[in-house]
Tab-separated table of C-alpha atoms in Angstrom:
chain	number	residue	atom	x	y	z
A	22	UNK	CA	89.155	46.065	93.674
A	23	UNK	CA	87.778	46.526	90.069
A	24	UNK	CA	86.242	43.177	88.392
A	25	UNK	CA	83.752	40.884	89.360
A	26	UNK	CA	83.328	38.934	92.597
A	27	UNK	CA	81.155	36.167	93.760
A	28	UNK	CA	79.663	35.752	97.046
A	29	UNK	CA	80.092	32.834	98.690
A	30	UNK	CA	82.481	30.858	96.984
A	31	UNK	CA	81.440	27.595	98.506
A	32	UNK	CA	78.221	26.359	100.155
A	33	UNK	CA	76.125	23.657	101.772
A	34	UNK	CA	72.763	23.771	101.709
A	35	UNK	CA	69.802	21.298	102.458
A	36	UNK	CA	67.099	20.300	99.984
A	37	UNK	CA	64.317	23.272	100.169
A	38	UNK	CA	66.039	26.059	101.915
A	39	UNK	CA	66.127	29.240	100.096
A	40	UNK	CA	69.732	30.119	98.893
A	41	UNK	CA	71.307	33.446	97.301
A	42	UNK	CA	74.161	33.777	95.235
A	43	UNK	CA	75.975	37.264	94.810
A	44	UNK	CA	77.776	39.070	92.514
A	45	UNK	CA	78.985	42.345	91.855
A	46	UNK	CA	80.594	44.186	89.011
A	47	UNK	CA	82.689	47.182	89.633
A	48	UNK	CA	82.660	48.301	85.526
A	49	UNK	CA	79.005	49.516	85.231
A	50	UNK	CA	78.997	46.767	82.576
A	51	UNK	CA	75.071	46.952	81.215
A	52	UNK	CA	74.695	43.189	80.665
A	53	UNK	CA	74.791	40.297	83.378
A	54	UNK	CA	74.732	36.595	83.026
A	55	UNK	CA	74.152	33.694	85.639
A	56	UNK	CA	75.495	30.073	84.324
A	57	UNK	CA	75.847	26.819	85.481
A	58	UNK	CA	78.456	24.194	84.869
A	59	UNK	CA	77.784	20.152	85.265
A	60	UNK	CA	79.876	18.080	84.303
A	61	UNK	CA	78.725	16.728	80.485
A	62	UNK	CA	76.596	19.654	80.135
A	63	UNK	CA	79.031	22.655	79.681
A	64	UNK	CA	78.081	26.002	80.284
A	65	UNK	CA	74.419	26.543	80.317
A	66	UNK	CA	72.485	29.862	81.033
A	67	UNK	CA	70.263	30.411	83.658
A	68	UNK	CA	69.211	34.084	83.182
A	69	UNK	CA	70.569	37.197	81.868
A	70	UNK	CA	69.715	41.076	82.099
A	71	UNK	CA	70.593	43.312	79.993
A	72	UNK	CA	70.084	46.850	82.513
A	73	UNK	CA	68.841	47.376	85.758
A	74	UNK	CA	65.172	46.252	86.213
A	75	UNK	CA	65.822	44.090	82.784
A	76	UNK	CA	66.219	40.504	83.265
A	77	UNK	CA	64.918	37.500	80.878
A	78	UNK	CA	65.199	33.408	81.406
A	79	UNK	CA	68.096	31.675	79.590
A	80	UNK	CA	68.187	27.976	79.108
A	81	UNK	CA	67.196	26.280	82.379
A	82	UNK	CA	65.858	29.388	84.557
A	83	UNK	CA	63.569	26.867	86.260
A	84	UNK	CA	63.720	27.279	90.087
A	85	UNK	CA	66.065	29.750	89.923
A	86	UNK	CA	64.956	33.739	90.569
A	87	UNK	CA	66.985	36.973	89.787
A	88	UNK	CA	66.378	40.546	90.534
A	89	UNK	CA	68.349	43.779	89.478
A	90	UNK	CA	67.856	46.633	91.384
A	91	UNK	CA	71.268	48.556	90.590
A	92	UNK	CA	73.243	47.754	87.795
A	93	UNK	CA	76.703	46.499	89.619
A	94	UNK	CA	74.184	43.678	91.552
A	95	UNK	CA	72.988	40.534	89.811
A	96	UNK	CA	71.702	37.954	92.697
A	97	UNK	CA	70.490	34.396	91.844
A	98	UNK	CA	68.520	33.042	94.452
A	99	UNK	CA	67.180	29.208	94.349
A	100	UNK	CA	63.903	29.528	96.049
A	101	UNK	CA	63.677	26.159	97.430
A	102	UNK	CA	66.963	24.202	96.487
A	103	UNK	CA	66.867	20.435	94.626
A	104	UNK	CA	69.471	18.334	94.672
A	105	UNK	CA	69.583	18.773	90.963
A	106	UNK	CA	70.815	22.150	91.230
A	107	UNK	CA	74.408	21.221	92.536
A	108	UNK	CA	76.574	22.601	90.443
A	109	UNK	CA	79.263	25.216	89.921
A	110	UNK	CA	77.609	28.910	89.504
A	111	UNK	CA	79.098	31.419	87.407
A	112	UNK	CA	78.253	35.189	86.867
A	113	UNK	CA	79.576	37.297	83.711
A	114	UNK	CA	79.235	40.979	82.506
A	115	UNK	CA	79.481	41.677	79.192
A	116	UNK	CA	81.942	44.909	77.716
A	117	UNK	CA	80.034	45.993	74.582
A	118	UNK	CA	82.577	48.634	73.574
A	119	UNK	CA	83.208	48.937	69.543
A	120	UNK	CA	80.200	46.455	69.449
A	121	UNK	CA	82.113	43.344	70.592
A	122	UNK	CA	80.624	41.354	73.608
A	123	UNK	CA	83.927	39.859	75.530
A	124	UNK	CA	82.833	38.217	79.116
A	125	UNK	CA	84.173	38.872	82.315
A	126	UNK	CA	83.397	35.875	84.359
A	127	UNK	CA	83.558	35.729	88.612
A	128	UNK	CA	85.508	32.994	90.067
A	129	UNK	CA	82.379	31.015	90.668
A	130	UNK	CA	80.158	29.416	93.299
A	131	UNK	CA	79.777	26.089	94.481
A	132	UNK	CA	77.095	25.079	95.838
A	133	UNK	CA	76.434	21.542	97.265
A	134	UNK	CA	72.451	21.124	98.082
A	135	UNK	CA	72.197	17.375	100.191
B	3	UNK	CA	71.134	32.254	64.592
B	4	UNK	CA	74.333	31.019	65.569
B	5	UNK	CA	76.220	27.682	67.206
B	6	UNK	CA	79.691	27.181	67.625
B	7	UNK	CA	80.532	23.156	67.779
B	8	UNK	CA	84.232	22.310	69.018
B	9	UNK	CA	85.276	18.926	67.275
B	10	UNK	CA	87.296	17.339	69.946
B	11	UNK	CA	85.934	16.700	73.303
B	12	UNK	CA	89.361	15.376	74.698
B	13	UNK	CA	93.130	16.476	72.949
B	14	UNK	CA	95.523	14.682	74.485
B	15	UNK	CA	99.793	15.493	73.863
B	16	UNK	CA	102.924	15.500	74.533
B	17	UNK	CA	105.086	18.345	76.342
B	18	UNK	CA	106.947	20.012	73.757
B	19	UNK	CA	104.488	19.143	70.828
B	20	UNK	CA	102.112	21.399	69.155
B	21	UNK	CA	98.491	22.185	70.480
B	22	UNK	CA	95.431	22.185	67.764
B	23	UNK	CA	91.762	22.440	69.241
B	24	UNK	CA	89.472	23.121	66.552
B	25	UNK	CA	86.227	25.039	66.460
B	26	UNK	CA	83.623	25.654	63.999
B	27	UNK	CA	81.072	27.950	64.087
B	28	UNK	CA	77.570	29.043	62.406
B	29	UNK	CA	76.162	32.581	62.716
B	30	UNK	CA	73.637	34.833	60.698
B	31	UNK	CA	75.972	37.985	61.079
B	32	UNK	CA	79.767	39.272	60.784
B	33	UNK	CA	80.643	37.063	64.193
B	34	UNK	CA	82.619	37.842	67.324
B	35	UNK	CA	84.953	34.665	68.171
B	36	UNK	CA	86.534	34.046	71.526
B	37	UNK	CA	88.870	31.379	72.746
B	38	UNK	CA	88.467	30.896	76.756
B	39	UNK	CA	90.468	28.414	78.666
B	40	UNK	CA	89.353	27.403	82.231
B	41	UNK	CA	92.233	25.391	84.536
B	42	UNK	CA	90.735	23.062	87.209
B	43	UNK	CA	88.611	24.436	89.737
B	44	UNK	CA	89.224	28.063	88.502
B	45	UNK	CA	87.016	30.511	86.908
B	46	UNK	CA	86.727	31.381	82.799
B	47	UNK	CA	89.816	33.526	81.225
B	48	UNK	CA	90.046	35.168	77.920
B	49	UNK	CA	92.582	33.537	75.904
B	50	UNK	CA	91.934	35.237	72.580
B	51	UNK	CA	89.681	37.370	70.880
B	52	UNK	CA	88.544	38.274	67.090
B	53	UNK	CA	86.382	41.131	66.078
B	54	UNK	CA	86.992	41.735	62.078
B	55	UNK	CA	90.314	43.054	62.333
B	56	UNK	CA	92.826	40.550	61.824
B	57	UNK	CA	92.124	36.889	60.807
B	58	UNK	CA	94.986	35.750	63.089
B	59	UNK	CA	94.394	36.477	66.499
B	60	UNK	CA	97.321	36.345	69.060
B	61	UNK	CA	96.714	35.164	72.870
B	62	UNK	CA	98.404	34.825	75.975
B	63	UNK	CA	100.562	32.473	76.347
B	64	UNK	CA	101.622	31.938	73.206
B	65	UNK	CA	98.359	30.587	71.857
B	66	UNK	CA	96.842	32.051	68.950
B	67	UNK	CA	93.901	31.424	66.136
B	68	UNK	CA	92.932	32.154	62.596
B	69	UNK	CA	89.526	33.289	61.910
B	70	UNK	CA	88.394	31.773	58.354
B	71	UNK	CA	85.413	32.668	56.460
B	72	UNK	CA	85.367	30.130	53.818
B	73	UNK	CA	85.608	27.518	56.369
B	74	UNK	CA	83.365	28.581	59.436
B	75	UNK	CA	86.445	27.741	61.992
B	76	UNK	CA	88.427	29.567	64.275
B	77	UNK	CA	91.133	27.023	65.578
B	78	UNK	CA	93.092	27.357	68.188
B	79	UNK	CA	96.741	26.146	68.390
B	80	UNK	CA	100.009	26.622	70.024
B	81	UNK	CA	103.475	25.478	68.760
B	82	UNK	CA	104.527	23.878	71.888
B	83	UNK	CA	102.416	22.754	75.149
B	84	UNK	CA	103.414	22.727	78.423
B	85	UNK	CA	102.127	21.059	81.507
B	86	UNK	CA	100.545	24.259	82.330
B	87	UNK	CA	98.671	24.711	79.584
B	88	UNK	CA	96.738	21.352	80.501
B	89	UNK	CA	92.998	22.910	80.981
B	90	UNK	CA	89.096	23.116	79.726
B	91	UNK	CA	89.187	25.161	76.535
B	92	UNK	CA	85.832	26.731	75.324
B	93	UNK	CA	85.281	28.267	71.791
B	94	UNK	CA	82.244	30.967	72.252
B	95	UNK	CA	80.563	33.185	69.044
B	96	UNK	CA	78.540	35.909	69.592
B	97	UNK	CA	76.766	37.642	66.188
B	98	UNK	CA	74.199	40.000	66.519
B	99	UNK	CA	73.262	39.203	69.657
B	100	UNK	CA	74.589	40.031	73.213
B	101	UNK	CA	73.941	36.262	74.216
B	102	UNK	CA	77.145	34.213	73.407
B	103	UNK	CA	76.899	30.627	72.493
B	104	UNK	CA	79.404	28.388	74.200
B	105	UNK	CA	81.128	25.266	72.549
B	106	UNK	CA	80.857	22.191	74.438
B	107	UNK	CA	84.171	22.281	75.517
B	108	UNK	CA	87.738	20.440	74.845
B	109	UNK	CA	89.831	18.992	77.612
B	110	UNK	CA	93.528	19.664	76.836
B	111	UNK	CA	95.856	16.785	78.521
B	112	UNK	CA	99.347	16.980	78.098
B	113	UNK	CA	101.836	14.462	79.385
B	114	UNK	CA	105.103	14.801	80.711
């Protein structure tokens, strides 16, 4: 199916296990975004890349750790998970045809870490 | 540089009446605007999109929004709500940059 999935949707996790977050785009889209979404805070960006092997911090990329290896793979893994970090995940690719950057955005994550 | 800031944080109304969220924006070049509306536990959808061409943008589902210049908004409205459209609405700009900017966010609640 073309678009953009997340894998898993939901998951439980204890504080300082090592959790990864999928997602995969099937349009060869060049630029990938990971956000998070807390209640009062809106969306907030965690890291983007703008290629494979490209990858820069967004606004709160602390304890969080991407890698892109092919461009239709963006993974966010939390390296040793904080309670803090419960939240709803979402990843986005960006079209830039005719110069205009419109979103696609997965269906999210939720993660719970207790 | 660029911000967007979405004036309501809650717009609350009637089935029936007419839907205004509003949205301002800042931005050091000719922006991108997008309306995206997000229903409860669901992810982000495109609502509405302008990129230069028009200055009033039609949406699905009978939204739509008017880009102006002079005023640094891009509001969106719809002539009548219904119970479906009851949702998170977020007003995003994107100018010169491939990094969007996200507005905080208006919750639309619409009552029977």
């Amino acid at each position: 199916d073309a678009g953009i999935t997340q894998s898993p949707r939901y998951k439980i996790t204890e504080t300082g296990r090592q959790v990864t977050l999928m997602c995969h785009q099937t349009w060869s889209h060049s630029y990938m975004f990971w956000y998070r979404q807390d209640l009062g805070h809106g969306l907030r960006l965690i890291y983007y890349s703008a290629a494979a092997d490209i990858t820069d911090k967004g606004e709160v990329p602390d304890g969080y750790v991407v890698s892109r290896s092919k461009t239709e793979n963006f993974p966010l893994t939390l390296e040793s998970a904080t309670r803090s970090q419960t939240s709803v995940y979402f990843c986005a690719s960006t079209n830039t045809d005719g110069g205009v950057f419109e979103q696609y955005f997965g269906p999210g994550t939720r993660l719970t870490v207790t | 540089a660029q911000s967007v800031t979405q004036l309501d944080s809650h717009v609350s109304v009637s089935e029936g009446t007419p839907v205004l969220l509003r949205c301002n924006y800042s931005s050091s070049y000719s922006p991108s605007l997008f309306w995206y509306v997000q229903h409860p536990n669901k992810g982000l959808q495109l609502l509405l999109k302008y990129t230069s061409a028009a200055t009033l943008v039609k949406g699905i589902n009978g939204f739509e929004a008017e880009f102006k210049k002079s005023e640094t908004s891009f509001h969106l409205t719809k002539p009548s709500a219904h119970m479906s459209d009851a949702a998170e609405y977020f007003c995003v700009v994107s100018g010169g940059s491939y990094i969007p900017t996200f507005g905080r966010g208006t919750s639309l609640i619409v009552h029977p």
